[in-house]
mmCIF file of C-alpha atoms in Angstrom:
data_model
loop_
_atom_site.group_PDB
_atom_site.id
_atom_site.type_symbol
_atom_site.label_atom_id
_atom_site.label_comp_id
_atom_site.label_asym_id
_atom_site.label_seq_id
_atom_site.Cartn_x
_atom_site.Cartn_y
_atom_site.Cartn_z
ATOM 1 C CA GLN N 1 169.369 25.180 37.867
ATOM 2 C CA GLN N 2 172.488 22.733 37.627
ATOM 3 C CA PRO N 3 175.605 24.434 39.089
ATOM 4 C CA VAL N 4 178.591 24.627 36.536
ATOM 5 C CA GLN N 5 181.888 23.098 37.474
ATOM 6 C CA SER N 6 185.099 24.178 35.957
ATOM 7 C CA PRO N 7 187.505 22.778 34.923
ATOM 8 C CA GLN N 8 185.741 19.911 33.596
ATOM 9 C CA ALA N 9 189.076 17.671 33.761
ATOM 10 C CA VAL N 10 192.285 18.329 35.569
ATOM 11 C CA ILE N 11 195.487 16.134 35.331
ATOM 12 C CA LEU N 12 198.201 16.645 38.036
ATOM 13 C CA ARG N 13 201.664 15.334 39.257
ATOM 14 C CA GLU N 14 201.916 14.506 42.913
ATOM 15 C CA GLY N 15 202.714 17.477 44.993
ATOM 16 C CA GLU N 16 200.803 19.880 42.781
ATOM 17 C CA ASP N 17 197.854 22.093 43.466
ATOM 18 C CA ALA N 18 194.459 22.215 41.943
ATOM 19 C CA VAL N 19 190.937 24.378 42.094
ATOM 20 C CA ILE N 20 187.694 23.359 41.151
ATOM 21 C CA ASN N 21 185.196 26.013 40.925
ATOM 22 C CA CYS N 22 181.318 25.653 41.258
ATOM 23 C CA SER N 23 178.840 28.432 40.236
ATOM 24 C CA SER N 24 175.312 28.864 40.214
ATOM 25 C CA SER N 25 172.939 31.059 38.465
ATOM 26 C CA LYS N 26 170.610 31.006 41.657
ATOM 27 C CA ALA N 27 171.026 32.082 45.513
ATOM 28 C CA LEU N 28 172.434 29.395 47.100
ATOM 29 C CA TYR N 29 171.938 28.322 50.925
ATOM 30 C CA SER N 30 174.594 25.918 51.133
ATOM 31 C CA VAL N 31 177.274 23.824 49.114
ATOM 32 C CA HIS N 32 178.432 20.173 49.371
ATOM 33 C CA TRP N 33 181.493 18.709 47.877
ATOM 34 C CA TYR N 34 181.769 15.085 47.306
ATOM 35 C CA ARG N 35 184.510 13.045 45.872
ATOM 36 C CA GLN N 36 183.709 9.574 43.701
ATOM 37 C CA LYS N 37 186.334 6.975 42.655
ATOM 38 C CA HIS N 38 185.636 4.896 39.538
ATOM 39 C CA GLY N 39 182.824 2.258 40.169
ATOM 40 C CA GLU N 40 182.183 3.586 43.811
ATOM 41 C CA ALA N 41 179.785 5.853 45.469
ATOM 42 C CA PRO N 42 180.119 9.332 46.343
ATOM 43 C CA VAL N 43 181.804 10.146 49.545
ATOM 44 C CA PHE N 44 180.693 13.379 51.404
ATOM 45 C CA LEU N 45 183.995 15.871 51.915
ATOM 46 C CA MET N 46 182.615 18.986 53.459
ATOM 47 C CA ILE N 47 179.746 21.139 53.560
ATOM 48 C CA LEU N 48 179.589 25.235 53.614
ATOM 49 C CA LEU N 49 176.681 26.987 54.743
ATOM 50 C CA LYS N 50 175.680 31.005 53.968
ATOM 51 C CA GLY N 51 178.457 32.968 55.687
ATOM 52 C CA GLY N 52 181.433 32.909 53.109
ATOM 53 C CA GLU N 53 183.241 30.640 55.392
ATOM 54 C CA GLN N 54 186.148 28.499 54.582
ATOM 55 C CA LYS N 55 186.528 25.173 55.770
ATOM 56 C CA GLY N 56 189.178 22.446 55.231
ATOM 57 C CA HIS N 57 190.533 19.164 56.494
ATOM 58 C CA ASP N 58 194.067 17.794 55.517
ATOM 59 C CA LYS N 59 194.862 19.475 52.613
ATOM 60 C CA ILE N 60 191.527 19.847 50.999
ATOM 61 C CA SER N 61 189.942 23.181 51.357
ATOM 62 C CA ALA N 62 186.835 25.208 50.271
ATOM 63 C CA SER N 63 185.327 28.471 50.036
ATOM 64 C CA PHE N 64 181.890 29.844 49.599
ATOM 65 C CA ASN N 65 181.265 33.182 48.430
ATOM 66 C CA GLU N 66 177.400 33.583 48.550
ATOM 67 C CA LYS N 67 177.110 37.131 46.860
ATOM 68 C CA LYS N 68 178.660 35.780 43.801
ATOM 69 C CA GLN N 69 177.092 32.381 44.336
ATOM 70 C CA GLN N 70 180.305 30.585 43.908
ATOM 71 C CA SER N 71 182.177 27.976 45.553
ATOM 72 C CA SER N 72 185.776 26.806 45.232
ATOM 73 C CA LEU N 73 187.485 23.653 46.303
ATOM 74 C CA TYR N 74 191.277 23.720 46.836
ATOM 75 C CA LEU N 75 193.547 20.442 46.832
ATOM 76 C CA THR N 76 197.163 21.340 47.940
ATOM 77 C CA ALA N 77 200.012 19.056 47.228
ATOM 78 C CA SER N 78 197.873 16.377 46.024
ATOM 79 C CA GLN N 79 198.029 12.852 46.533
ATOM 80 C CA LEU N 80 197.443 9.613 44.146
ATOM 81 C CA SER N 81 194.469 9.213 46.779
ATOM 82 C CA TYR N 82 193.031 12.475 45.340
ATOM 83 C CA SER N 83 192.158 10.913 41.986
ATOM 84 C CA GLY N 84 188.412 10.391 41.265
ATOM 85 C CA THR N 85 185.446 12.818 40.054
ATOM 86 C CA TYR N 86 184.772 15.777 42.284
ATOM 87 C CA PHE N 87 180.985 17.018 42.508
ATOM 88 C CA CYS N 88 179.663 20.348 44.095
ATOM 89 C CA GLY N 89 175.980 19.940 45.171
ATOM 90 C CA THR N 90 174.008 23.093 45.687
ATOM 91 C CA GLU N 91 170.977 24.017 47.629
ATOM 92 C CA VAL N 92 168.837 26.535 46.121
ATOM 93 C CA ASN N 93 165.264 25.450 47.671
ATOM 94 C CA THR N 94 164.675 23.786 50.755
ATOM 95 C CA ASP N 95 165.850 20.317 51.064
ATOM 96 C CA LYS N 96 166.710 19.663 47.097
ATOM 97 C CA LEU N 97 170.287 18.992 46.809
ATOM 98 C CA ILE N 98 171.281 19.675 42.917
ATOM 99 C CA PHE N 99 174.837 18.402 41.494
ATOM 100 C CA GLY N 100 176.991 19.617 38.959
ATOM 101 C CA THR N 101 178.237 17.431 36.247
ATOM 102 C CA GLY N 102 181.791 16.722 38.021
ATOM 103 C CA THR N 103 185.278 17.606 37.459
ATOM 104 C CA ARG N 104 187.486 14.526 36.620
ATOM 105 C CA LEU N 105 190.808 14.695 38.693
ATOM 106 C CA GLN N 106 193.859 12.380 37.878
ATOM 107 C CA VAL N 107 197.044 12.536 39.941
ATOM 108 C CA PHE N 108 199.936 10.678 38.244
ATOM 109 C CA PRO N 109 203.490 9.895 40.303
ATOM 110 C CA ASN F 1 176.317 -0.606 61.328
ATOM 111 C CA ALA F 2 175.394 -1.076 57.730
ATOM 112 C CA GLY F 3 174.619 2.616 56.715
ATOM 113 C CA VAL F 4 172.615 2.772 53.335
ATOM 114 C CA THR F 5 171.804 -0.580 51.714
ATOM 115 C CA GLN F 6 170.821 -0.730 48.128
ATOM 116 C CA THR F 7 169.402 -3.821 46.406
ATOM 117 C CA PRO F 8 169.949 -5.313 43.943
ATOM 118 C CA LYS F 9 173.384 -4.312 42.771
ATOM 119 C CA PHE F 10 172.623 -5.350 39.066
ATOM 120 C CA GLN F 11 169.687 -5.675 37.116
ATOM 121 C CA VAL F 12 168.439 -6.204 33.543
ATOM 122 C CA LEU F 13 164.858 -5.210 32.952
ATOM 123 C CA LYS F 14 163.120 -5.594 29.373
ATOM 124 C CA THR F 15 161.180 -2.583 28.164
ATOM 125 C CA GLY F 16 157.668 -2.380 29.769
ATOM 126 C CA GLN F 17 158.555 -4.374 32.904
ATOM 127 C CA SER F 18 158.069 -2.931 36.355
ATOM 128 C CA MET F 19 160.353 -3.348 39.203
ATOM 129 C CA THR F 20 161.407 -1.612 42.654
ATOM 130 C CA LEU F 21 165.035 -0.440 43.673
ATOM 131 C CA GLN F 22 165.229 -1.091 47.536
ATOM 132 C CA CYS F 23 166.904 1.246 49.721
ATOM 133 C CA ALA F 24 167.113 0.919 53.448
ATOM 134 C CA GLN F 25 169.416 2.921 56.121
ATOM 135 C CA ASP F 26 170.106 2.015 59.712
ATOM 136 C CA MET F 27 171.158 5.255 61.037
ATOM 137 C CA ASN F 28 167.700 6.795 61.583
ATOM 138 C CA HIS F 29 168.156 9.357 59.125
ATOM 139 C CA GLU F 30 165.157 11.478 58.394
ATOM 140 C CA TYR F 31 166.179 12.397 55.016
ATOM 141 C CA MET F 32 166.310 10.073 51.964
ATOM 142 C CA SER F 33 166.907 10.726 48.230
ATOM 143 C CA TRP F 34 167.019 9.046 45.085
ATOM 144 C CA TYR F 35 169.827 10.052 42.304
ATOM 145 C CA ARG F 36 170.309 8.771 38.840
ATOM 146 C CA GLN F 37 173.883 9.113 37.186
ATOM 147 C CA ASP F 38 174.539 9.070 33.719
ATOM 148 C CA PRO F 39 177.660 9.685 31.621
ATOM 149 C CA GLY F 40 178.625 13.479 31.456
ATOM 150 C CA MET F 41 175.459 14.508 33.367
ATOM 151 C CA GLY F 42 176.243 14.274 36.860
ATOM 152 C CA LEU F 43 173.953 13.230 39.824
ATOM 153 C CA ARG F 44 170.263 14.168 38.964
ATOM 154 C CA LEU F 45 167.761 14.174 41.866
ATOM 155 C CA ILE F 46 164.608 11.649 40.899
ATOM 156 C CA HIS F 47 162.692 12.017 44.289
ATOM 157 C CA TYR F 48 163.497 12.814 48.070
ATOM 158 C CA SER F 49 161.784 12.430 51.143
ATOM 159 C CA VAL F 50 162.219 14.802 54.390
ATOM 160 C CA GLY F 51 160.469 11.884 56.864
ATOM 161 C CA ALA F 52 158.049 9.128 56.833
ATOM 162 C CA GLY F 53 154.878 9.946 54.848
ATOM 163 C CA ILE F 54 156.471 12.918 53.081
ATOM 164 C CA THR F 55 157.937 12.527 49.468
ATOM 165 C CA ASP F 56 158.558 15.447 46.606
ATOM 166 C CA GLN F 57 159.726 15.365 43.200
ATOM 167 C CA GLY F 58 163.405 16.339 42.094
ATOM 168 C CA GLU F 59 164.703 17.378 38.676
ATOM 169 C CA VAL F 60 163.639 13.923 36.817
ATOM 170 C CA PRO F 61 160.749 12.510 38.510
ATOM 171 C CA ASN F 62 158.871 11.174 35.474
ATOM 172 C CA GLY F 63 158.898 7.251 35.137
ATOM 173 C CA TYR F 64 159.305 6.769 38.783
ATOM 174 C CA ASN F 65 157.238 6.523 42.084
ATOM 175 C CA VAL F 66 158.316 6.459 45.505
ATOM 176 C CA SER F 67 156.690 6.031 48.894
ATOM 177 C CA ARG F 68 158.330 6.716 52.787
ATOM 178 C CA SER F 69 156.193 4.324 55.057
ATOM 179 C CA THR F 70 158.953 3.875 57.476
ATOM 180 C CA THR F 71 162.067 5.952 58.643
ATOM 181 C CA GLU F 72 164.370 3.397 57.443
ATOM 182 C CA ASP F 73 163.345 2.398 53.756
ATOM 183 C CA PHE F 74 162.726 4.335 50.697
ATOM 184 C CA PRO F 75 161.954 2.197 47.736
ATOM 185 C CA LEU F 76 161.709 3.677 43.883
ATOM 186 C CA ARG F 77 159.719 2.028 41.747
ATOM 187 C CA LEU F 78 159.933 2.043 37.843
ATOM 188 C CA LEU F 79 156.380 1.831 36.349
ATOM 189 C CA SER F 80 157.248 0.753 32.809
ATOM 190 C CA ALA F 81 160.798 0.611 31.911
ATOM 191 C CA ALA F 82 162.506 2.150 29.238
ATOM 192 C CA PRO F 83 165.977 2.224 27.760
ATOM 193 C CA SER F 84 166.380 5.813 28.603
ATOM 194 C CA GLN F 85 166.197 4.739 32.143
ATOM 195 C CA THR F 86 169.379 2.932 31.965
ATOM 196 C CA SER F 87 171.755 4.401 34.293
ATOM 197 C CA VAL F 88 173.294 3.855 37.820
ATOM 198 C CA TYR F 89 170.946 4.686 40.638
ATOM 199 C CA PHE F 90 172.182 5.988 44.047
ATOM 200 C CA CYS F 91 170.071 6.642 47.119
ATOM 201 C CA ALA F 92 171.515 8.793 49.849
ATOM 202 C CA SER F 93 170.412 9.598 53.380
ATOM 203 C CA SER F 94 171.214 12.509 55.968
ATOM 204 C CA PRO F 95 169.942 13.384 59.279
ATOM 205 C CA ALA F 96 168.241 16.534 58.174
ATOM 206 C CA GLY F 97 167.746 18.038 54.892
ATOM 207 C CA ALA F 98 170.303 19.976 52.598
ATOM 208 C CA VAL F 99 170.280 23.023 54.849
ATOM 209 C CA THR F 100 172.371 21.679 57.822
ATOM 210 C CA ASN F 101 175.622 20.974 58.763
ATOM 211 C CA TYR F 102 175.317 17.163 57.486
ATOM 212 C CA GLY F 103 176.337 15.415 54.241
ATOM 213 C CA TYR F 104 174.874 12.903 52.391
ATOM 214 C CA THR F 105 175.680 9.075 52.928
ATOM 215 C CA PHE F 106 175.242 7.353 49.668
ATOM 216 C CA GLY F 107 174.796 3.544 49.308
ATOM 217 C CA SER F 108 176.814 1.450 46.891
ATOM 218 C CA GLY F 109 174.348 1.826 43.950
ATOM 219 C CA THR F 110 172.086 -0.114 41.430
ATOM 220 C CA ARG F 111 173.336 -0.608 37.957
ATOM 221 C CA LEU F 112 170.272 -1.020 35.687
ATOM 222 C CA THR F 113 170.155 -1.793 32.248
ATOM 223 C CA VAL F 114 166.930 -1.702 30.091
ATOM 224 C CA VAL F 115 166.556 -3.598 26.848
#
């Protein structure tokens, strides 16, 4: 039931782009995205509900394809502050948010 | 506005001891949940609550109890600590459940070591 994230790790230079994928074997009601820096709590980035919408703020956006049970997080022109571990959370049954194992992103100057 | 407050931040227990991890939120959120985080495993849902008096099990509930007598508080009890419960525990809250337009606010975590 745990969603699968890929890749497990990404190394970037500042200004480069990255895509993180999240897929589930079950039908999804919503997908959440969070970023966690080392030793800190996860921080909410965005949520996507059924409807195949795309959202974004600043240079981080996400899409949700409910037919394929997949979501992707797009980070463009990455900054040093983007470093951290990204988690997707999927909701397949009312009120249970199940997280993937995370994608570690490192951005270097 | 404190958000989600977890206490203690660190705790060392001996095998077989019991303890309660505290979680309190001051945002009047109906939904609260507990996760544990282990290296390479991501965040795993232990228990959750959709409102005062209502709790339910998550992915890994064994060895843990919860209750929700008020909207603000959602304590997690370890009945008889085991080394396998060594982990970082996060409490999270939201105005409503997962299928809404609200993200979760996480507390700063409790790092628990069972020896």
